[in-house]
Coordinates of C-alpha atoms in Angstrom, one line a residue:
Chain A
M1 CA 5.7 -15.4 51.7
N2 CA 7.3 -12.0 52.5
P3 CA 4.4 -9.1 52.0
Q4 CA 7.4 -7.0 50.2
L5 CA 7.8 -9.7 47.8
Q6 CA 4.5 -10.4 47.1
I7 CA 3.8 -7.0 45.9
I8 CA 6.4 -6.8 43.5
L9 CA 5.3 -10.5 42.0
L10 CA 1.9 -9.3 41.8
S11 CA 3.1 -5.4 40.4
L12 CA 5.3 -7.5 37.8
K13 CA 2.3 -10.3 37.1
V14 CA 0.1 -7.1 36.2
A15 CA 2.7 -5.3 34.3
T16 CA 3.8 -8.3 32.2
L17 CA 0.1 -9.4 31.3
T18 CA -0.6 -5.5 30.3
T19 CA 2.7 -5.6 27.9
M20 CA 1.3 -9.0 26.8
I21 CA -1.8 -7.5 25.3
L22 CA -0.4 -4.4 24.4
I23 CA 2.3 -5.6 22.0
P24 CA -0.3 -6.8 19.5
V25 CA -2.9 -4.1 20.3
G26 CA -0.7 -1.3 20.3
T27 CA 1.2 -2.4 17.2
F28 CA -1.9 -3.0 15.3
L29 CA -3.5 0.7 16.2
G30 CA 0.2 2.0 15.4
W31 CA 0.2 0.4 12.0
L32 CA -3.3 1.6 11.5
L33 CA -2.7 5.3 12.1
A34 CA 0.6 5.3 10.3
R35 CA -0.3 3.7 7.4
K36 CA -4.1 3.6 6.6
S37 CA -6.6 6.6 6.1
F38 CA -10.3 5.6 7.1
P39 CA -13.2 7.7 8.5
G40 CA -12.8 8.4 12.4
K41 CA -9.3 7.8 11.9
S42 CA -8.8 11.4 14.1
L43 CA -11.2 10.2 16.6
L44 CA -9.6 6.9 17.2
D45 CA -6.5 8.9 17.4
G46 CA -7.6 11.2 19.9
V47 CA -9.3 8.1 22.0
V48 CA -6.0 6.4 21.9
N49 CA -3.9 9.3 22.7
V50 CA -5.6 11.1 25.4
P51 CA -5.0 8.9 28.6
L52 CA -1.6 10.4 28.2
V53 CA -2.5 13.7 29.3
L54 CA -5.7 12.9 30.9
P55 CA -5.5 12.9 35.1
P56 CA -5.5 8.9 35.2
V57 CA -7.7 9.0 38.3
V58 CA -10.2 10.5 35.7
T59 CA -9.1 7.7 33.4
G60 CA -10.4 5.5 35.8
Y61 CA -13.6 6.9 36.5
F62 CA -14.1 6.4 32.6
L63 CA -13.6 2.9 33.2
L64 CA -15.5 2.3 36.2
V65 CA -18.7 3.9 34.1
V66 CA -17.9 2.0 31.1
L67 CA -16.9 -1.7 32.7
G68 CA -18.1 -1.2 36.2
P69 CA -20.5 -3.7 37.9
N70 CA -23.2 -1.3 37.1
S71 CA -22.6 -0.3 33.8
V72 CA -24.0 -2.1 30.3
V73 CA -20.9 -3.7 29.4
G74 CA -19.8 -4.6 32.9
G75 CA -23.3 -6.3 33.5
V76 CA -22.4 -8.4 30.5
L77 CA -19.3 -9.5 31.1
E78 CA -20.7 -10.4 34.8
K79 CA -23.2 -12.6 33.0
V80 CA -20.3 -14.8 31.5
G81 CA -18.3 -14.8 35.0
I82 CA -15.8 -12.0 34.0
R83 CA -15.2 -9.2 36.4
L84 CA -12.6 -6.7 35.9
A85 CA -13.6 -3.7 38.5
F86 CA -12.0 -4.1 41.9
T87 CA -9.8 -7.1 40.9
W88 CA -6.1 -7.9 39.6
T89 CA -7.5 -7.9 36.0
G90 CA -9.0 -4.6 36.1
A91 CA -5.5 -3.8 37.2
V92 CA -4.0 -4.8 34.0
V93 CA -7.3 -2.9 32.3
A94 CA -6.0 0.3 33.9
A95 CA -2.5 -0.3 33.1
A96 CA -3.0 -0.9 29.6
V97 CA -5.4 2.0 29.1
V98 CA -3.0 4.6 30.7
S99 CA 0.3 2.9 29.0
M100 CA -1.3 2.0 25.4
P101 CA -0.7 5.5 24.1
L102 CA 3.2 5.2 25.0
L103 CA 3.7 2.1 23.1
V104 CA 1.1 2.8 19.8
R105 CA 3.0 6.5 19.7
A106 CA 6.1 4.6 19.7
V107 CA 4.9 2.0 16.4
R108 CA 3.5 4.7 14.6
A109 CA 7.0 6.9 14.8
A110 CA 8.7 3.9 14.0
I111 CA 6.6 2.7 11.2
D112 CA 6.5 6.3 9.6
S113 CA 10.4 5.9 8.7
V114 CA 9.8 2.7 7.3
D115 CA 10.0 3.9 3.7
V116 CA 6.8 3.1 2.2
K117 CA 8.5 2.6 -1.4
L118 CA 9.9 -0.6 0.2
E119 CA 6.2 -1.5 0.7
D120 CA 5.6 -0.8 -2.8
A121 CA 8.4 -2.9 -3.7
A122 CA 7.2 -5.9 -2.0
R123 CA 3.8 -5.5 -3.5
M124 CA 5.1 -5.8 -6.8
L125 CA 6.9 -9.0 -5.6
R126 CA 3.4 -10.4 -5.3
A127 CA 3.3 -10.2 -1.4
G128 CA -0.3 -9.7 0.4
E129 CA -0.6 -7.0 3.1
F130 CA 0.2 -9.2 6.0
R131 CA 3.4 -10.6 4.6
I132 CA 4.6 -7.0 3.7
F133 CA 3.7 -6.1 7.2
F134 CA 5.4 -9.3 8.7
R135 CA 8.2 -9.2 6.7
V136 CA 9.3 -5.7 5.3
T137 CA 7.3 -3.2 7.8
L138 CA 7.7 -4.8 11.3
P139 CA 11.4 -6.0 11.3
L140 CA 12.7 -3.1 9.5
A141 CA 10.9 -1.0 12.5
A142 CA 11.1 -3.5 15.3
N143 CA 13.8 -1.8 17.4
G144 CA 11.7 1.5 17.7
V145 CA 8.4 -1.1 18.4
L146 CA 10.6 -2.3 21.2
A147 CA 11.5 0.8 22.8
G148 CA 8.0 1.9 22.5
T149 CA 7.3 -1.7 24.8
V150 CA 9.8 -0.8 27.4
L151 CA 8.4 2.4 27.8
A152 CA 5.1 1.1 28.4
F153 CA 6.0 -1.7 30.4
A154 CA 7.5 0.8 33.0
R155 CA 4.5 3.0 32.8
A156 CA 2.7 0.2 33.7
L157 CA 4.8 -0.9 36.5
G158 CA 3.7 2.9 37.9
E159 CA 0.3 3.0 37.3
F160 CA -1.3 4.5 40.4
G161 CA -4.6 7.0 39.6
A162 CA -6.7 4.8 37.0
T163 CA -5.9 1.7 39.0
V164 CA -6.4 3.0 42.5
V165 CA -10.2 4.0 41.2
F166 CA -10.7 1.0 39.0
A167 CA -8.9 -1.7 40.9
S168 CA -8.8 -0.1 44.1
N169 CA -6.3 -0.6 46.6
I170 CA -6.5 -4.3 48.0
Q171 CA -3.9 -5.7 49.9
G172 CA -2.9 -8.8 48.4
V173 CA -5.3 -8.6 45.1
T174 CA -4.8 -5.3 43.5
Q175 CA -2.4 -3.6 46.1
T176 CA 1.0 -3.3 43.5
M177 CA 3.8 -1.5 44.2
P178 CA 2.5 2.1 43.7
L179 CA -0.2 1.5 45.9
A180 CA 1.7 -0.3 48.7
I181 CA 3.9 2.6 48.8
F182 CA 1.2 5.4 49.2
S183 CA -0.2 3.2 51.9
Y184 CA 3.0 2.5 53.9
L185 CA 3.4 6.2 53.7
N186 CA -0.2 7.1 55.0
Q187 CA 0.8 4.6 58.4
V188 CA 2.7 5.9 60.9
D189 CA 5.8 4.0 60.7
G190 CA 5.3 2.8 57.1
E191 CA 8.5 4.7 55.8
A192 CA 10.8 2.1 56.2
K193 CA 8.6 -0.4 54.9
A194 CA 7.9 1.6 51.6
R195 CA 11.6 2.2 51.2
T196 CA 12.5 -1.1 49.5
L197 CA 9.5 -1.0 46.9
V198 CA 11.1 2.7 46.4
I199 CA 14.2 1.7 45.8
V200 CA 12.9 -1.5 43.5
S201 CA 11.0 1.0 42.0
I202 CA 13.5 3.5 40.8
V203 CA 15.9 0.8 39.7
L204 CA 13.1 -0.8 37.4
A205 CA 12.5 3.0 35.9
Y206 CA 15.8 3.3 35.4
L207 CA 16.5 0.1 33.9
S208 CA 13.6 0.5 31.6
I209 CA 14.9 4.0 30.5
L210 CA 18.2 2.8 29.6
V211 CA 17.0 -0.1 27.5
N212 CA 14.6 2.5 25.7
E213 CA 17.3 4.7 25.0
A214 CA 19.9 1.9 23.9
L215 CA 16.8 0.4 21.3
M216 CA 16.1 4.2 20.6
R217 CA 20.1 4.3 19.3
R218 CA 19.9 1.2 17.2
F219 CA 16.4 2.2 15.7
K220 CA 18.0 5.7 14.5
N221 CA 21.2 3.6 13.4
A222 CA 19.8 1.4 11.4
A223 CA 17.2 3.4 9.8
G224 CA 19.8 6.2 9.0
Chain B
M1 CA 0.4 -6.9 -26.0
L2 CA 0.0 -4.0 -23.4
Q3 CA -2.9 -1.9 -23.8
V4 CA -3.2 1.4 -21.7
R5 CA -5.7 4.2 -22.4
A6 CA -6.0 6.0 -19.1
K7 CA -6.4 9.4 -17.6
K8 CA -5.1 10.6 -14.3
C9 CA -5.0 13.9 -12.9
L10 CA -2.2 14.8 -10.4
A11 CA -1.5 18.0 -8.3
G12 CA -1.0 20.3 -11.4
F13 CA 0.1 17.8 -14.1
E14 CA -2.8 15.6 -16.4
L15 CA -1.8 12.7 -17.8
E16 CA -3.3 11.1 -20.8
L17 CA -2.0 7.7 -22.4
D18 CA -3.5 5.8 -25.0
F19 CA -0.9 3.3 -26.5
E20 CA -0.8 -0.4 -27.4
L21 CA 3.0 -1.8 -26.9
Q22 CA 3.8 -5.3 -28.9
P23 CA 5.6 -7.2 -26.3
S24 CA 9.2 -6.6 -27.0
F25 CA 12.0 -4.4 -25.5
T26 CA 10.2 -0.9 -25.3
A27 CA 11.9 2.0 -24.4
L28 CA 10.1 4.8 -22.9
F29 CA 11.3 8.4 -23.5
G30 CA 10.4 11.7 -22.2
A31 CA 12.3 14.7 -20.3
S32 CA 11.9 15.0 -16.8
G33 CA 8.2 16.0 -15.3
S34 CA 6.7 14.1 -18.8
G35 CA 5.0 11.7 -17.0
K36 CA 7.3 8.3 -17.2
T37 CA 7.4 7.2 -13.7
T38 CA 3.8 7.9 -13.5
T39 CA 3.2 6.2 -16.3
L40 CA 4.8 3.2 -14.9
N41 CA 2.8 3.5 -11.6
L42 CA -0.5 3.1 -13.3
I43 CA 0.5 0.1 -15.6
A44 CA 1.5 -1.5 -12.2
G45 CA -1.4 -0.5 -10.0
L46 CA 0.6 1.7 -7.5
L47 CA -1.6 4.1 -8.9
T48 CA -5.3 4.1 -9.8
P49 CA -6.3 6.0 -13.3
D50 CA -8.9 8.3 -12.8
Q51 CA -10.3 6.7 -16.3
G52 CA -9.5 4.5 -19.3
E53 CA -8.1 0.9 -19.2
V54 CA -5.2 -1.3 -18.4
I55 CA -5.0 -4.4 -20.6
L56 CA -2.6 -7.0 -20.4
D57 CA -2.3 -9.6 -22.6
G58 CA -6.1 -9.6 -23.1
S59 CA -6.5 -9.8 -19.1
I60 CA -8.1 -6.9 -17.8
L61 CA -5.7 -5.4 -15.2
F62 CA -8.1 -2.0 -14.8
S63 CA -10.9 -1.0 -16.3
K64 CA -13.0 2.1 -14.9
R65 CA -16.3 1.0 -17.0
K66 CA -16.0 -2.4 -15.8
K67 CA -15.0 -1.3 -12.4
I68 CA -11.9 -4.0 -12.7
N69 CA -8.9 -2.8 -10.8
I70 CA -7.0 -6.0 -9.7
K71 CA -4.3 -5.6 -6.9
P72 CA -0.4 -4.8 -7.9
R73 CA 0.3 -8.6 -6.4
D74 CA -1.8 -10.2 -8.9
R75 CA -0.9 -8.4 -11.8
H76 CA 2.0 -10.4 -12.8
I77 CA 4.4 -7.3 -13.6
G78 CA 7.4 -6.9 -12.4
Y79 CA 9.1 -3.4 -11.2
I80 CA 12.5 -2.4 -10.9
F81 CA 13.4 1.2 -9.8
Q82 CA 15.4 3.9 -9.7
E83 CA 17.0 2.9 -6.4
S84 CA 17.3 -0.6 -6.1
R85 CA 15.0 -0.5 -3.3
L86 CA 16.6 -4.0 -1.8
F87 CA 15.4 -5.1 1.6
P88 CA 17.9 -3.7 4.0
H89 CA 17.3 -6.5 6.8
L90 CA 17.6 -9.5 4.4
R91 CA 20.8 -10.7 2.7
V92 CA 20.8 -11.0 -1.3
Q93 CA 19.8 -14.8 -0.9
E94 CA 16.9 -13.9 1.0
N95 CA 15.9 -10.8 -1.0
L96 CA 16.0 -12.7 -4.3
E97 CA 13.5 -15.4 -2.6
F98 CA 11.1 -12.9 -1.5
G99 CA 9.3 -13.3 -4.1
L100 CA 9.3 -17.0 -5.0
Q101 CA 8.4 -18.3 -1.5
R102 CA 4.4 -17.8 -1.8
L103 CA 4.8 -18.6 -5.6
P104 CA 3.2 -21.9 -6.6
A105 CA 5.5 -23.8 -8.2
N106 CA 3.1 -24.7 -10.9
E107 CA 4.1 -20.3 -11.5
R108 CA 7.6 -20.5 -11.5
K109 CA 8.9 -19.9 -14.5
F110 CA 12.6 -19.6 -13.9
S111 CA 15.0 -21.7 -11.8
F112 CA 16.9 -19.8 -8.7
D113 CA 20.3 -21.4 -9.7
E114 CA 19.6 -20.1 -13.4
I115 CA 18.8 -16.6 -12.5
V116 CA 21.6 -16.3 -10.0
E117 CA 24.2 -17.7 -12.4
V118 CA 23.1 -15.2 -15.7
A119 CA 22.9 -12.4 -13.1
G120 CA 26.1 -13.2 -12.2
L121 CA 25.3 -13.2 -8.3
T122 CA 26.7 -16.4 -7.1
G123 CA 29.2 -14.9 -4.7
L124 CA 27.1 -12.2 -3.4
L125 CA 24.0 -14.1 -2.0
E126 CA 25.2 -14.1 1.7
R127 CA 26.0 -10.5 1.6
T128 CA 23.3 -7.5 3.0
P129 CA 22.5 -5.0 0.6
H130 CA 24.9 -2.2 2.5
A131 CA 28.0 -4.0 0.8
L132 CA 26.7 -4.4 -2.5
S133 CA 28.2 -2.0 -5.3
G134 CA 25.2 0.2 -7.3
G135 CA 25.6 -2.1 -10.4
E136 CA 25.1 -5.1 -7.9
K137 CA 22.3 -3.8 -6.1
Q138 CA 20.3 -3.4 -9.4
R139 CA 21.1 -7.0 -10.7
V140 CA 19.6 -8.4 -7.8
A141 CA 16.9 -5.9 -7.9
L142 CA 16.4 -7.7 -11.3
A143 CA 17.1 -10.8 -10.4
R144 CA 14.5 -10.8 -7.7
A145 CA 11.7 -9.2 -9.9
I146 CA 12.2 -12.1 -12.6
L147 CA 12.3 -14.9 -10.1
A148 CA 8.6 -13.9 -9.1
S149 CA 7.8 -14.9 -12.7
P150 CA 6.3 -11.7 -14.1
H151 CA 4.8 -11.6 -17.5
Y152 CA 6.2 -8.3 -18.0
L153 CA 9.0 -6.2 -16.5
L154 CA 8.8 -2.7 -16.0
L155 CA 11.9 -0.4 -15.4
D156 CA 12.3 3.1 -14.4
E157 CA 15.7 4.1 -15.2
P158 CA 17.4 1.6 -13.1
L159 CA 20.8 2.9 -14.2
A160 CA 20.9 6.6 -13.3
A161 CA 23.2 5.6 -10.5
L162 CA 25.3 4.0 -12.4
D163 CA 28.6 5.1 -14.5
L164 CA 28.8 4.3 -17.8
P165 CA 31.0 0.9 -18.3
A166 CA 28.4 -0.5 -15.4
R167 CA 25.5 1.0 -17.2
L168 CA 26.0 -0.7 -20.7
A169 CA 27.0 -3.9 -19.1
F170 CA 23.7 -3.9 -17.1
L171 CA 21.9 -3.0 -20.5
K172 CA 23.4 -5.8 -22.4
F173 CA 22.5 -8.5 -19.4
L174 CA 19.1 -7.0 -19.7
K175 CA 19.2 -8.0 -23.5
D176 CA 20.5 -11.4 -22.7
I177 CA 17.4 -11.9 -20.0
H178 CA 15.0 -10.3 -22.6
G179 CA 16.3 -12.8 -25.4
H180 CA 16.8 -15.7 -23.3
F181 CA 13.4 -15.7 -21.2
N182 CA 11.3 -13.6 -24.0
L183 CA 9.9 -11.5 -21.1
P184 CA 8.6 -8.1 -22.5
M185 CA 9.9 -4.8 -20.8
L186 CA 8.8 -0.9 -20.7
Y187 CA 12.6 0.4 -20.1
V188 CA 12.1 4.5 -18.9
S189 CA 14.9 6.6 -19.4
H190 CA 15.4 10.1 -19.9
D191 CA 18.5 9.8 -22.3
L192 CA 18.3 8.2 -25.5
S193 CA 22.1 7.6 -25.8
N194 CA 22.6 4.4 -23.9
V195 CA 19.4 2.5 -25.0
V196 CA 19.1 3.4 -28.2
S197 CA 21.1 0.5 -29.6
F198 CA 19.3 -1.9 -27.6
A199 CA 15.6 -1.1 -27.7
N200 CA 13.2 -3.2 -30.2
D201 CA 10.6 0.0 -29.7
V202 CA 10.5 3.3 -28.6
I203 CA 7.7 5.5 -27.3
I204 CA 7.9 8.8 -26.4
L205 CA 6.3 10.8 -23.9
D206 CA 5.9 14.7 -24.3
N207 CA 4.4 16.6 -21.3
G208 CA 2.1 14.1 -20.0
R209 CA 0.5 12.5 -24.0
N210 CA 2.2 9.9 -25.8
T211 CA 3.8 11.5 -29.0
G212 CA 5.0 8.7 -31.0
Y213 CA 5.7 5.0 -31.1
G214 CA 8.1 2.8 -33.4
P215 CA 11.5 1.6 -34.1
P216 CA 14.3 3.4 -32.6
Y217 CA 15.9 4.9 -35.5
E218 CA 12.6 6.1 -37.1
M219 CA 11.7 7.8 -33.9
L220 CA 15.1 9.7 -33.6
D221 CA 14.0 12.3 -35.9
K222 CA 10.7 12.9 -33.9
L223 CA 13.1 13.3 -30.8
A224 CA 15.3 15.7 -32.7
A225 CA 13.2 18.6 -31.2
A226 CA 13.0 17.1 -27.9
P227 CA 16.0 17.9 -25.2
L228 CA 16.1 14.4 -24.9
I229 CA 19.7 13.5 -26.2
S230 CA 22.7 14.2 -24.2
R231 CA 25.9 14.7 -25.7
E232 CA 27.0 10.9 -24.8
D233 CA 27.9 8.9 -27.3
I234 CA 25.9 6.2 -28.7
P235 CA 27.8 2.9 -27.8
N236 CA 28.3 -0.3 -29.9
I237 CA 28.0 -3.0 -27.7
L238 CA 30.1 -6.3 -28.8
E239 CA 30.4 -9.5 -27.2
V240 CA 33.2 -11.1 -28.6
R241 CA 35.6 -14.1 -28.0
V242 CA 39.6 -13.7 -27.3
E243 CA 40.7 -16.0 -29.7
R244 CA 44.3 -15.9 -29.2
H245 CA 47.2 -13.4 -28.1
D246 CA 49.8 -12.3 -30.3
T247 CA 52.6 -11.1 -28.4
A248 CA 55.2 -10.7 -31.1
R249 CA 52.3 -8.0 -32.5
G250 CA 51.5 -7.0 -29.0
V251 CA 47.8 -7.7 -29.9
T252 CA 45.0 -9.7 -28.9
L253 CA 42.8 -11.4 -31.6
C254 CA 38.9 -11.7 -30.8
R255 CA 36.2 -12.9 -32.9
L256 CA 32.7 -11.3 -33.4
K257 CA 30.7 -13.3 -35.8
H258 CA 32.5 -13.5 -38.6
L259 CA 34.7 -10.8 -38.0
E260 CA 38.3 -11.0 -36.4
L261 CA 38.8 -7.9 -34.3
V262 CA 42.6 -6.7 -33.5
L263 CA 42.6 -5.1 -30.3
P264 CA 46.0 -3.9 -28.2
R265 CA 47.0 -6.8 -25.7
L266 CA 44.3 -7.5 -23.5
D267 CA 44.8 -9.3 -19.6
C268 CA 42.2 -12.0 -19.9
A269 CA 42.4 -15.5 -21.1
E270 CA 41.9 -17.2 -24.6
G271 CA 38.5 -18.4 -25.2
E272 CA 36.8 -16.0 -22.5
K273 CA 34.1 -13.6 -23.7
L274 CA 34.5 -9.9 -23.3
L275 CA 32.1 -7.2 -23.6
L276 CA 33.5 -4.3 -25.2
N277 CA 32.2 -0.9 -26.1
I278 CA 33.2 1.1 -29.2
P279 CA 31.3 4.6 -29.0
A280 CA 29.9 5.7 -32.5
S281 CA 31.7 8.7 -32.8
E282 CA 35.0 6.6 -32.8
I283 CA 34.4 5.2 -36.0
I284 CA 35.6 6.1 -39.3
V285 CA 33.7 5.6 -42.8
A286 CA 35.3 5.2 -46.2
V287 CA 33.8 4.7 -49.9
E288 CA 37.3 2.6 -50.8
E289 CA 39.0 0.2 -49.2
P290 CA 41.6 2.0 -47.1
R291 CA 45.2 0.9 -48.1
G292 CA 48.3 2.1 -45.8
L293 CA 46.2 2.8 -42.7
S294 CA 47.7 2.7 -39.2
A295 CA 44.2 1.4 -38.0
S296 CA 43.9 -2.3 -38.1
N297 CA 40.4 -3.1 -38.1
V298 CA 38.7 -2.5 -41.4
F299 CA 35.2 -4.3 -42.1
R300 CA 33.0 -4.3 -45.4
G301 CA 29.4 -3.2 -44.6
T302 CA 26.1 -1.6 -46.1
V303 CA 24.5 1.5 -45.1
A304 CA 20.8 0.7 -43.8
R305 CA 19.4 3.7 -42.2
I306 CA 20.9 7.3 -42.1
S307 CA 19.2 9.0 -39.2
R308 CA 19.5 12.6 -37.9
L309 CA 19.6 13.7 -33.9
R310 CA 19.7 17.4 -34.2
E311 CA 22.9 18.4 -35.5
R312 CA 23.9 14.6 -35.4
V313 CA 23.6 12.4 -38.1
M314 CA 23.8 8.4 -37.1
V315 CA 24.6 6.0 -39.7
E316 CA 23.5 2.4 -38.9
V317 CA 25.5 -0.3 -41.0
N318 CA 25.2 -3.8 -41.6
A319 CA 28.9 -5.5 -41.6
G320 CA 27.4 -9.0 -40.3
E321 CA 27.2 -7.3 -36.8
S322 CA 24.7 -4.0 -36.8
F323 CA 27.1 -0.9 -35.9
T324 CA 26.0 2.5 -35.6
V325 CA 28.3 5.0 -36.8
E326 CA 28.2 9.1 -35.9
I327 CA 29.2 11.1 -38.4
V328 CA 28.7 14.9 -39.2
E329 CA 26.2 16.5 -42.2
A330 CA 28.8 17.5 -44.4
T331 CA 30.2 14.1 -44.7
V332 CA 26.6 12.6 -45.9
A333 CA 26.8 14.3 -49.0
R334 CA 30.7 14.7 -49.4
L335 CA 30.5 10.4 -49.6
D336 CA 27.3 10.4 -51.1
L337 CA 25.6 8.1 -48.3
R338 CA 22.4 6.5 -48.9
P339 CA 21.0 3.2 -47.3
G340 CA 22.1 0.2 -49.6
K341 CA 25.8 1.7 -50.5
E342 CA 28.9 0.0 -49.7
I343 CA 31.2 1.1 -47.3
F344 CA 34.1 0.4 -45.3
L345 CA 34.4 1.0 -41.6
I346 CA 37.4 1.5 -39.5
F347 CA 37.9 1.1 -36.0
K348 CA 41.3 1.7 -34.3
A349 CA 42.1 -0.7 -31.9
S350 CA 42.7 1.4 -29.0
S351 CA 38.9 2.9 -29.7
F352 CA 37.6 -0.3 -27.9
R353 CA 36.5 0.0 -24.3
R354 CA 36.4 -3.0 -22.3
L355 CA 33.2 -3.7 -19.9
G356 CA 34.2 -6.3 -18.0
N357 CA 33.6 -10.3 -18.7
S358 CA 30.5 -11.4 -20.1

């Protein structure tokens, strides 16, 4: 197979899996932060959001410390046959942690804009929390949640710093588009090879922003 | 019976309630900021009292002492809000079914088709809430609440956004629902004028305390001091059946129980049922049978009660149907009006306002 196509497919695989993990986790966290008060809420808020501003290399380093082969958690996972560091699943973990705040923030804003009075109305119609969430809150926040999902997907595709530290830059294993571009550009004649991947990156990023904007417009129209 | 004994401190406001309501159509009156909505929220469980208890038909919904706090969804209480709070992403049909879906079959008290029919929503089921008028929205909200089979219904000024004919038509519909399904209701309003002729009982809330409870016309005196009554007319809502059109005289004859009303020619079919309103101030009282009048509706009746509302005087008259007539104080003395006295009520044909079909 064309090595560049292989790189693109690996990137899409990592970003897609990342997004699939993020949708339930990020939506739950966004809802939790928007609707519930509990001890440790500001701590959770901080932990979820800090990768947004932390240098991704530092995030990757923390992942190595917490989940790496020499860590306690990493050791336990190793015993049950799961290895995250220096594998493509590690690239998923790195991308997920870095993209998470984008989704959580979008979900939180979307749920904040859903009138709690409608949830009270549902409560008086004998709906439980689960039903209220899936039949009232989520459908009304859906476009905002989707907009955040698209943004998180794009961020996962472009993830470099945390991935290179935690999953490493292994050709054919963890080398996604940004890592491959970085490697090509370090080669004497690599610029031409990098060009295709650069163009694909730009197109995907641009498309994501367009879709995100369209969804946000729909969300605002529906809310307004 | 609904028993409420509860305290609740909110920012800058303290509510202290102690009352027992009979299972009837009860109107809750109070000025803005007297704690009406808070009272409903405490009963519904959307707010938790700081102290006290809430008991509905013997089952404890809340008790601080016994550490009981039943979730709103398990209280079997329906709630109609000021704004209809229909789910904007669901069609009318889906809104109506919302409270019905998880309801065990043996707890369903009302049939979907029947409620839709009674609420006049048959043609609206496929619409989204955006495409409904204010009155339609509130009818959907009411039908939706009833379909969830509540044991008690709370209504928080649901008609504030509606114009007078829509409001009176909705109240009549509410009264029918109350009678038809024997569903007790607590109806919050800041204006007595519309509801006084509908409610069985009135409870008064003043600055976070309940200060009176009883039949509407007994409560009027208590209310005289409170700024609760607008200058709006007290309505008499009549459900009449169209008997026949008399083209030669240019009138339509309608029947209200044993009374025959003569109205200006109406655009409706014979046999049709109509809702009419005649404002209390447009009825004339006479102590002798009048002759040579232009007005064509004269009915014999007996004074049932005279109540005062600041400078306004309301006379309740039983003429087969109960009517409320508004007069001025001087008239009471001049005509020597007192309970039990036989009088005549005179209606001008043009005083009747048509509210819609019932």
